[in-house]
CSV table of C-alpha atoms in Angstrom, one decimal:
chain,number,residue,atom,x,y,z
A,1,UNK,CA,-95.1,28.8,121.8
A,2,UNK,CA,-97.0,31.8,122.2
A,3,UNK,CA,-101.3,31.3,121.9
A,4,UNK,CA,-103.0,33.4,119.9
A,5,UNK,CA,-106.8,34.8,120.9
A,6,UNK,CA,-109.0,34.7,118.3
A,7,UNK,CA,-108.6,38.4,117.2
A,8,UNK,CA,-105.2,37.6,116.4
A,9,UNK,CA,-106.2,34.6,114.3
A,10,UNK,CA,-108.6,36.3,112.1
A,11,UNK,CA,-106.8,39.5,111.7
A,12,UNK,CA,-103.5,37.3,110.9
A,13,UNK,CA,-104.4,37.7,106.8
A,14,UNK,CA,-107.0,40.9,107.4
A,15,UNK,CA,-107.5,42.8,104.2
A,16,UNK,CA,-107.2,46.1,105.1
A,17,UNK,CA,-109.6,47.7,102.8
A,18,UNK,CA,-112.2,44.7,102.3
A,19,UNK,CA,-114.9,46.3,104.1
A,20,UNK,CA,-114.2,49.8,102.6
A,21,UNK,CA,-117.2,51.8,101.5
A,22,UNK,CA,-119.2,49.7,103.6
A,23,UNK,CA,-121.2,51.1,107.0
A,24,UNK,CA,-121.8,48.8,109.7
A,25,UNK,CA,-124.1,49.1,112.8
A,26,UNK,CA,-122.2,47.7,116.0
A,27,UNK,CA,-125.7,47.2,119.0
A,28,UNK,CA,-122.5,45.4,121.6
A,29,UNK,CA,-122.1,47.4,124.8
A,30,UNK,CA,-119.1,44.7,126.1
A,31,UNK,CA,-116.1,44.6,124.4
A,32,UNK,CA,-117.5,46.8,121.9
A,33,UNK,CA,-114.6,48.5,121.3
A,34,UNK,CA,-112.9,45.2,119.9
A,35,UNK,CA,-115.3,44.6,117.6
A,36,UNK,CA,-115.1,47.9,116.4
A,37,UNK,CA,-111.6,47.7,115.9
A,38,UNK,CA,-111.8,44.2,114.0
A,39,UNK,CA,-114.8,46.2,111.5
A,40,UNK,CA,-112.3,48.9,111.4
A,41,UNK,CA,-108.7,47.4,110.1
A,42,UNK,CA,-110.7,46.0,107.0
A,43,UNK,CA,-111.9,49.9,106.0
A,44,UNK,CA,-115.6,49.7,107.4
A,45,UNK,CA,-117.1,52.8,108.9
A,46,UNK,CA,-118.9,52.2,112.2
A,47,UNK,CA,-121.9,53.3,113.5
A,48,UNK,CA,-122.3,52.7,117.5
A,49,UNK,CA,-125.0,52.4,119.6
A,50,UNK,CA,-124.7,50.4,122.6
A,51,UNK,CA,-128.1,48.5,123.1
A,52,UNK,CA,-127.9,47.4,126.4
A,53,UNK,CA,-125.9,48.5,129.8
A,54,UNK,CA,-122.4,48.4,129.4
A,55,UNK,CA,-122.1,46.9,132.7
A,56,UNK,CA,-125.3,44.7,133.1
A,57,UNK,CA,-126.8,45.2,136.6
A,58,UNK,CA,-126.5,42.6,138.9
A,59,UNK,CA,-128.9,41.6,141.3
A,60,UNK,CA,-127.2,42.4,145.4
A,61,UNK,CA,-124.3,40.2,146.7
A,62,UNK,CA,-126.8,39.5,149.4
A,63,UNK,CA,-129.7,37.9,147.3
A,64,UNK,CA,-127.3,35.8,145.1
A,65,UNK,CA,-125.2,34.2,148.5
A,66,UNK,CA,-128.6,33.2,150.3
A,67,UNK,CA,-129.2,31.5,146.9
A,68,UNK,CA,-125.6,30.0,147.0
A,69,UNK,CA,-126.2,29.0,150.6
A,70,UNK,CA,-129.1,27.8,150.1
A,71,UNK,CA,-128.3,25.1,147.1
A,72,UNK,CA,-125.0,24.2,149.3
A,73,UNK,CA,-125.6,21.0,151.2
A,74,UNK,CA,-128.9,19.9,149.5
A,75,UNK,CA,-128.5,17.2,146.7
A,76,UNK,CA,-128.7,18.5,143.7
A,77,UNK,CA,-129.7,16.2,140.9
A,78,UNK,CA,-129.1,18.4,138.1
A,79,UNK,CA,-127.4,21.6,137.1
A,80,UNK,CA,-128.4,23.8,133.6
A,81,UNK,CA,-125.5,26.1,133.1
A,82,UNK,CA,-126.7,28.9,130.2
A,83,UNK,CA,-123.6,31.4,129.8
A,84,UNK,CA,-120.4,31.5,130.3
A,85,UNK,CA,-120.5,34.8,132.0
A,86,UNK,CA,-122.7,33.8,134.4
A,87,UNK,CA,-121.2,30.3,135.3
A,88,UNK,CA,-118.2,32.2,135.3
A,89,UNK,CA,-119.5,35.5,137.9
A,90,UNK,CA,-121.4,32.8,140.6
A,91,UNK,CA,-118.2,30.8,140.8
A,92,UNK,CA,-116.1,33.9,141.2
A,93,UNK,CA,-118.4,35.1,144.0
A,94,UNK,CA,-119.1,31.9,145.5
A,95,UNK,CA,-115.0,31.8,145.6
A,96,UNK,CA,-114.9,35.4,147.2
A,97,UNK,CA,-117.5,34.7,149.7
A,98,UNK,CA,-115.3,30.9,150.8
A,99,UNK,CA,-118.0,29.2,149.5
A,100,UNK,CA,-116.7,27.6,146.4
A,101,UNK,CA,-115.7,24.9,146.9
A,102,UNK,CA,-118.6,23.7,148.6
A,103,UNK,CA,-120.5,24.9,145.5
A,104,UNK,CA,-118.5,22.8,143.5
A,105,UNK,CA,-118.6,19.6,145.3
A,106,UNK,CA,-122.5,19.5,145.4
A,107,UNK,CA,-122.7,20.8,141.7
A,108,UNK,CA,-120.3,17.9,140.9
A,109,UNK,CA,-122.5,15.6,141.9
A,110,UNK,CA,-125.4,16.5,139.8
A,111,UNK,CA,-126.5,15.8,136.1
A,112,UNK,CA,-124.7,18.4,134.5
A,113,UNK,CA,-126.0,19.9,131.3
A,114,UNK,CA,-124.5,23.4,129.3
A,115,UNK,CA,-126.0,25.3,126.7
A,116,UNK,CA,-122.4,25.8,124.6
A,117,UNK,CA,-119.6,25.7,124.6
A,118,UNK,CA,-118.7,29.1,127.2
A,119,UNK,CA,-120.8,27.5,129.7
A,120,UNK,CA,-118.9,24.5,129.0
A,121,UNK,CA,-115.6,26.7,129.5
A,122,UNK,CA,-116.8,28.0,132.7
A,123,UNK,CA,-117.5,24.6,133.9
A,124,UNK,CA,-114.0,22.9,133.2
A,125,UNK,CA,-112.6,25.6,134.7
A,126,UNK,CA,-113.6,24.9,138.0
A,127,UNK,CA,-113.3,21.2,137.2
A,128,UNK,CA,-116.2,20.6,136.6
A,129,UNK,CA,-117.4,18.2,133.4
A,130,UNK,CA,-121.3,18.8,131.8
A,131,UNK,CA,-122.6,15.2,131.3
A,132,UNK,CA,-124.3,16.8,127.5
A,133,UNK,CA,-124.7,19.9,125.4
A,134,UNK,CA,-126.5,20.8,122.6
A,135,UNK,CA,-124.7,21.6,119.1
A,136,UNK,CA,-127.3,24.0,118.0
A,137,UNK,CA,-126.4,26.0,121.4
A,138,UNK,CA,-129.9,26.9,121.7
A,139,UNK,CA,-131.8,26.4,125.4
A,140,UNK,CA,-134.7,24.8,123.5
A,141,UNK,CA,-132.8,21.8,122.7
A,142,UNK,CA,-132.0,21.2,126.6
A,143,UNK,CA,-135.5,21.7,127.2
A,144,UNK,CA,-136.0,19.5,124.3
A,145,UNK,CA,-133.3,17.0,125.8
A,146,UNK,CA,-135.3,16.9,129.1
A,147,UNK,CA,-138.6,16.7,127.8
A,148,UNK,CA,-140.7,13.5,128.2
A,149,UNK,CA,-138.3,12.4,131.4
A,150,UNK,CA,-139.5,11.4,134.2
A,151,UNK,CA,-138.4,14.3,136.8
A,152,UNK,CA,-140.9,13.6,139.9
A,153,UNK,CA,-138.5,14.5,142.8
A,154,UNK,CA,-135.6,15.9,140.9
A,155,UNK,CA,-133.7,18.9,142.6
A,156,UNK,CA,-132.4,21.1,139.2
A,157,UNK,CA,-130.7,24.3,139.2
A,158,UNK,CA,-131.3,26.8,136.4
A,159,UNK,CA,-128.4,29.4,136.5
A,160,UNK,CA,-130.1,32.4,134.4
A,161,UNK,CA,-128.7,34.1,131.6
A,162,UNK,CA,-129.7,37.8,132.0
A,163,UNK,CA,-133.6,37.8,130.9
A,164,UNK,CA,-136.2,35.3,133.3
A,165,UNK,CA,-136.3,31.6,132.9
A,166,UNK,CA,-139.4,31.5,135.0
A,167,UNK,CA,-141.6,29.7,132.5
A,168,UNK,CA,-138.7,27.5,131.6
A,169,UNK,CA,-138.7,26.7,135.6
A,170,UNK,CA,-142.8,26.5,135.4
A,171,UNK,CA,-142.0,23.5,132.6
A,172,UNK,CA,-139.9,21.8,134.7
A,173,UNK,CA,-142.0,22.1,137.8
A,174,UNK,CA,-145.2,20.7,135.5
A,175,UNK,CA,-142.5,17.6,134.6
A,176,UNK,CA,-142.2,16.8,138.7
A,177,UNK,CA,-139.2,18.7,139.2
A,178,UNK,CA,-138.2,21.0,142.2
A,179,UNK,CA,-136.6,24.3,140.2
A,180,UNK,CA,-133.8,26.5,141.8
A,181,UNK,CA,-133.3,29.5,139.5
A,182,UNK,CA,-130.0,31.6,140.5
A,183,UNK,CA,-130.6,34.6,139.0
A,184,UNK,CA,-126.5,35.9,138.3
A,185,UNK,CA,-127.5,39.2,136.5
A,186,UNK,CA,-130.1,41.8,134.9
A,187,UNK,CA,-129.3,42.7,131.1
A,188,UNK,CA,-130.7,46.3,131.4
A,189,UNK,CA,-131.0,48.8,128.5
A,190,UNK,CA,-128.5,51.3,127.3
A,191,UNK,CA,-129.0,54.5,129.7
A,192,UNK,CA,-129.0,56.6,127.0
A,193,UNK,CA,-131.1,55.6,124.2
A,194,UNK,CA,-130.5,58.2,122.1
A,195,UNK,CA,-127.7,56.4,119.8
A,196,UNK,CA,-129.8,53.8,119.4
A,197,UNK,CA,-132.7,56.6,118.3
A,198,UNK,CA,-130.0,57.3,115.6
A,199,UNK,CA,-128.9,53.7,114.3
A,200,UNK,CA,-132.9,52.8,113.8
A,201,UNK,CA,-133.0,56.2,112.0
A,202,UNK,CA,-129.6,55.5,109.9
A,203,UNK,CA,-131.1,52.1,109.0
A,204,UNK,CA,-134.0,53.2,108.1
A,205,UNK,CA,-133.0,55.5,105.7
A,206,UNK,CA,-131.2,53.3,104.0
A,207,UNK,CA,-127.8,54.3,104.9
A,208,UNK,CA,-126.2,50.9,106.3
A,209,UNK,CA,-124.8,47.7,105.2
A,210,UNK,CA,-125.2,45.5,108.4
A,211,UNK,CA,-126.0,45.5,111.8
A,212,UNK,CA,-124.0,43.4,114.6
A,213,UNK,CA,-125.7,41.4,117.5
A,214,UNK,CA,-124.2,39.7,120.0
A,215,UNK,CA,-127.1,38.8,122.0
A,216,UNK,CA,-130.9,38.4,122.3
A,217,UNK,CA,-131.4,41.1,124.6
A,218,UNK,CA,-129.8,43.4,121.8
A,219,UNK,CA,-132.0,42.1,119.3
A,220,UNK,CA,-135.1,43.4,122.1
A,221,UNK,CA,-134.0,46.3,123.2
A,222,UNK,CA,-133.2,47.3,119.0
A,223,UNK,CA,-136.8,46.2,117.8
A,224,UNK,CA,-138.2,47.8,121.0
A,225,UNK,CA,-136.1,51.5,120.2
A,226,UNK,CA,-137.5,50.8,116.5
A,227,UNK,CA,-141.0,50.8,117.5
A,228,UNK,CA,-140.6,53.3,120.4
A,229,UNK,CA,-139.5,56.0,117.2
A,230,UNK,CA,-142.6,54.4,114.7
A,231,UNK,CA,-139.8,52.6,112.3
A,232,UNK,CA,-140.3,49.2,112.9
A,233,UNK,CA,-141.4,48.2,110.0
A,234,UNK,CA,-139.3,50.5,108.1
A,235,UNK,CA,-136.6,48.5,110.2
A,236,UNK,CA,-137.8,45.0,109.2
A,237,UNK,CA,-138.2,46.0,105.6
A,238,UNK,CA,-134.4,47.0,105.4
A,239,UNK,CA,-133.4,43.7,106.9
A,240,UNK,CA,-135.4,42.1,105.0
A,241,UNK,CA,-133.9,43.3,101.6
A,242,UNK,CA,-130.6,44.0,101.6
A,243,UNK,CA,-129.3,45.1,105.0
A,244,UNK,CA,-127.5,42.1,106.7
A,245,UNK,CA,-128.4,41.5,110.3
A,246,UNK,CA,-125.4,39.6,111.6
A,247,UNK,CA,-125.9,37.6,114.4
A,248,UNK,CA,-123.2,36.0,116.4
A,249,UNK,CA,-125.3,33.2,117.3
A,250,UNK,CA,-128.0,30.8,117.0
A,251,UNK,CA,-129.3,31.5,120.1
A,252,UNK,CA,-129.2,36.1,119.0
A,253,UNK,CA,-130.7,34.8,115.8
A,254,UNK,CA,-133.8,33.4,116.9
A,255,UNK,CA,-134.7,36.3,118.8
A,256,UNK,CA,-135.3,38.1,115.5
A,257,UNK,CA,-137.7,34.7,114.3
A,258,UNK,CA,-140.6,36.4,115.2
A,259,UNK,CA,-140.2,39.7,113.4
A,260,UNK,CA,-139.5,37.8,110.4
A,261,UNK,CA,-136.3,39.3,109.8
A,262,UNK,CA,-133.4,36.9,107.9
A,263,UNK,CA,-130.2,36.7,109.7
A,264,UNK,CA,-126.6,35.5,108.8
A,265,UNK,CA,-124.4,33.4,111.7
A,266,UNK,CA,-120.9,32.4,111.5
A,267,UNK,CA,-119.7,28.8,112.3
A,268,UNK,CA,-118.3,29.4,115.2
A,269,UNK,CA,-120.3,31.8,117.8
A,270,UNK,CA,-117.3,34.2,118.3
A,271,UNK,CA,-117.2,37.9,117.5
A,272,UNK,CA,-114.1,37.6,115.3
A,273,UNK,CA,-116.1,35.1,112.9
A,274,UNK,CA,-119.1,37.2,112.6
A,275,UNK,CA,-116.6,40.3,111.7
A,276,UNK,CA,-115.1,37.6,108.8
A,277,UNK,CA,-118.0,36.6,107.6
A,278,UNK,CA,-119.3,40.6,106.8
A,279,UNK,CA,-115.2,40.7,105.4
A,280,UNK,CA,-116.8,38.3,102.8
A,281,UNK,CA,-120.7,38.7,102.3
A,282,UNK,CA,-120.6,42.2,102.1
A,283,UNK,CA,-118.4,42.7,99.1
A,284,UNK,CA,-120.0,39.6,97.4
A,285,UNK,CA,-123.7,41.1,97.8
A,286,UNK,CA,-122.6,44.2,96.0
A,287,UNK,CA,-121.1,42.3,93.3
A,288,UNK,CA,-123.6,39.6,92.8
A,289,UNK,CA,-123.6,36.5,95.5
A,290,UNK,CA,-123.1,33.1,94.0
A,291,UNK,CA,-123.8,29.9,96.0
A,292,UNK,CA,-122.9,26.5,95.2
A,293,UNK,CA,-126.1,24.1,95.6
A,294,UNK,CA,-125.8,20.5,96.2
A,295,UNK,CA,-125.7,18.3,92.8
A,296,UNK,CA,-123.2,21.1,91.3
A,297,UNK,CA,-125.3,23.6,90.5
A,298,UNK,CA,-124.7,26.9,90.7
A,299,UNK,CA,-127.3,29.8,92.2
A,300,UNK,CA,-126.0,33.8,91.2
A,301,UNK,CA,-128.2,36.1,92.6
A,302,UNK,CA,-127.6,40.0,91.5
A,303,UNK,CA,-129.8,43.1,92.0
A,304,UNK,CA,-133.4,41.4,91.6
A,305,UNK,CA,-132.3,38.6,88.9
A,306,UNK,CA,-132.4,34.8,89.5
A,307,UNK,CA,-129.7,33.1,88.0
A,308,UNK,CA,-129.5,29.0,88.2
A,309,UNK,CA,-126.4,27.3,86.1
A,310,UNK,CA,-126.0,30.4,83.9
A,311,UNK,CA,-130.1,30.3,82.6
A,312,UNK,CA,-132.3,33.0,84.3
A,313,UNK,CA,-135.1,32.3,87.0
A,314,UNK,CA,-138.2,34.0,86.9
A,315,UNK,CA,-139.7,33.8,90.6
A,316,UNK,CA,-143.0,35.2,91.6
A,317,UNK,CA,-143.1,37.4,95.0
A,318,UNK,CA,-143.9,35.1,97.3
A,319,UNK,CA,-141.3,32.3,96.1
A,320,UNK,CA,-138.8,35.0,95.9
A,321,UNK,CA,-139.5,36.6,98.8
A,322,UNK,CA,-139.1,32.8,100.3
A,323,UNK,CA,-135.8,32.4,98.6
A,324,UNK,CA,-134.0,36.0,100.1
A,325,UNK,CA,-134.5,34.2,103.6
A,326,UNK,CA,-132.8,31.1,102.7
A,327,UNK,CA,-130.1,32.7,101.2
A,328,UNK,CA,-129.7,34.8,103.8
A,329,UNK,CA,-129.2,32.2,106.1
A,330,UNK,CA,-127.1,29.8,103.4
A,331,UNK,CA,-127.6,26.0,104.8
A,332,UNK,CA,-129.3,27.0,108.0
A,333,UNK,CA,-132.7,26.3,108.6
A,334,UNK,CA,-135.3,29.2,109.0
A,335,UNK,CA,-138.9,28.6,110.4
A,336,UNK,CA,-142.6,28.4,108.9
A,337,UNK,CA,-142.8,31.6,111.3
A,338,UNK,CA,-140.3,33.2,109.9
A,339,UNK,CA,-140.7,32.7,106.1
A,340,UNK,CA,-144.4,33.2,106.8
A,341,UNK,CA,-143.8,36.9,108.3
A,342,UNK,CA,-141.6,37.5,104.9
A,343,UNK,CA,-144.1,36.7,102.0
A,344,UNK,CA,-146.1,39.6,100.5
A,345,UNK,CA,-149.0,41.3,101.9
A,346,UNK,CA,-151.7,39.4,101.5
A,347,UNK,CA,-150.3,36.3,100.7
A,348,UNK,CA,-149.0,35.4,104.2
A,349,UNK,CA,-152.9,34.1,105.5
A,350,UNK,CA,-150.9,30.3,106.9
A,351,UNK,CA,-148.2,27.9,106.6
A,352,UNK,CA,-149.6,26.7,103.8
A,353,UNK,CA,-148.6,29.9,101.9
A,354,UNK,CA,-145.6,29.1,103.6
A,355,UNK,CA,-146.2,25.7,101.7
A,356,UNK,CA,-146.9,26.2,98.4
A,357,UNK,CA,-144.2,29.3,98.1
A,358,UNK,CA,-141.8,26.3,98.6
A,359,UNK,CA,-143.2,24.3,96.1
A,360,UNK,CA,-143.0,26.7,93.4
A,361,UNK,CA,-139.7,27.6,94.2
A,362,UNK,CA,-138.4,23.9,94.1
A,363,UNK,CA,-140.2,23.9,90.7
A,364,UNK,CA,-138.1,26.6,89.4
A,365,UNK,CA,-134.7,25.2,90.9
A,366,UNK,CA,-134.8,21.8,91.4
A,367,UNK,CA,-136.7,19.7,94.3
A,368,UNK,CA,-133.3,18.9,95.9
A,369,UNK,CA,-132.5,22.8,95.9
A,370,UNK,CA,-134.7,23.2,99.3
A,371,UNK,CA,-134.8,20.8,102.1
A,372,UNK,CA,-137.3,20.1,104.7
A,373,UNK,CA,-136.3,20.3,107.8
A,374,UNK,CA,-139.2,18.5,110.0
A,375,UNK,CA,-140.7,20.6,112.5
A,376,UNK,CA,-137.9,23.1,112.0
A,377,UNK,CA,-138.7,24.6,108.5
A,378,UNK,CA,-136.3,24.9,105.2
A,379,UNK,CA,-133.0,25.5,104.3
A,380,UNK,CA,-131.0,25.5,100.6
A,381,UNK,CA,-129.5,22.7,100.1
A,382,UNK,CA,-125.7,24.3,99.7
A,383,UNK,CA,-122.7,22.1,98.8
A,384,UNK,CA,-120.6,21.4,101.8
């Protein structure tokens, strides 16, 4: 029996004209050209600007092999794969250079621990088995897993993901541990900026439904082009209305946390989900988006009005403002930071505007219609 890829899977029932009318922003430089062709088949025009390199630089075969060499023998008491990608490109050099399998039996021997499930991949792959992983996928939460242990003495190994994990090695180091960081590749930005230049500008002005990431360097190298042309807050305004920022995962999400900007993730981090959830909430934001809330209620939201169980809402700004980001992000959590970056001009002094926007916006829906998440922030309370 034959397997089928995940394009194949979510374009088995694709509706070819779903996403017609609709212009998308595609910020992928690899395998953009599937992604395009998945926004495509369901009638969406796209808009590409690569954000990054197409071909990330990577650092010299030399300076990555004195690395290899260098962990190969020693006793390793712990490995923190990051990406697939770059699990995946050390073991293929380390296998070019005759070196894997020496890689792999002092790896093997370590505390294993992978950031999701394609580091995961690249582990079992070459046999190896990670000891724990996160389902949030976010490196925080294996920081978070770590913290408070004892690690006087411990030998780790960070395999980098494309952007420095210095300070993440600096945290380790303060815990007792000795920190080797094998730096696999440089995410650079796009050569030619000048598409980019254009999707801030088409943004901007209004003239797009969504925007794709599929990383956090993408979400950078976007906001930095935005404020390199003087439209960043242009930019965040746009997001923050009615232009989707779709994000592939958790980890590209919260790289937009601290511009304030509400983002929408599929359930599984894949670029075929993200293209089936736009298939859905695009066509349901122009006609009116209705969400099921827990205790069978039922949330319409349409143009600017409120609607809860059929009775309109009347919301304030700053409650409203705090409701856009959580249904933007139906069921996930979003930050104090974030929420506080969203409320209106002068209303945003603390968290406790953050605070008391909450509270009048459980008034008007329900207390169970917003949940606290501690030291996370708030999400709606949707019906699973």
């Amino acid at each position: 029996m034959a397997v089928q890829n995940a394009e194949e899977i979510y374009d088995a029932d694709v509706d070819s004209g779903a996403l017609s009318g609709f212009r998308v922003g595609v910020t992928a430089a690899r395998k953009a050209e599937e992604q395009i062709n998945l926004l495509e088949r369901r009638g969406a025009q796209v808009v590409w600007a690569p954000a990054l390199s197409v071909d990330p630089n990577r650092v010299d075969a030399g300076a990555l092999r004195a690395v290899t060499e260098q962990i190969i023998g020693q006793k390793i008491d712990m490995f923190l794969a990051t990406t697939g990608i770059g699990t995946r490109t050390w073991f293929d050099a380390a296998e070019e250079w005759g070196l894997l399998d020496q890689l792999l039996e002092t790896l093997g021997g370590s505390e294993i621990l992978a950031r999701g499930p394609k580091s995961v991949g690249a582990l079992r792959r070459r046999g190896l088995r990670e000891l724990w992983a996160p389902e949030s996928e976010e490196f925080d939460d294996v920081l978070e897993h770590l913290r408070g242990r004892d690690l006087t003495g411990k030998r780790i190994v960070v395999q980098e993901h494309g952007q420095s994990l210095s300070m993440v090695a600096h945290a380790l180091t303060r815990q007792g541990a000795e920190v080797i960081n094998v730096v696999v590749y440089r995410v650079e930005s796009a050569s030619d900026p000048e598409p980019m230049f254009r999707l801030v500008e088409t943004l901007a002005d209004g003239e797009l439904d969504a925007v794709t990431f599929t990383s956090a360097p993408a979400v950078a190298a976007f906001m930095q082009a935005a404020g390199s042309v003087g439209l960043r807050d242009e930019v965040v305004a746009a997001f923050q209305a009615d232009v989707v920022a779709a994000c592939v995962g958790p980890v590209t999400a919260a790289a937009f946390e601290m511009w304030g900007v509400p983002t929408m993730v599929p359930d599984r981090s894949r670029t075929a989900a993200m293209v089936k959830m736009l298939q859905s909430e695009l066509p349901l934001r122009r006609s009116g988006l209705m969400i099921e809330l827990i205790g069978g209620h039922q949330l319409l939201l349409h143009d600017d009005a409120v609607i809860l169980d059929g009775a309109e809402v009347k919301l304030s700004p700053a409650p409203a403002a705090v409701l856009g980001a959580l249904v933007a992000n139906p069921g996930n959590v979003v930050s104090r930071q974030a929420l506080l970056a969203m409320l209106p001009s002068g209303t945003a002094g603390s968290e406790h505007a953050v605070e008391m926007a909450v509270a009048r916006l459980r008034s008007a829906l329900g207390t169970k219609a917003i949940q606290t998440v501690v030291k996370r922030g708030y999400r709606l309370a949707v019906a699973s």
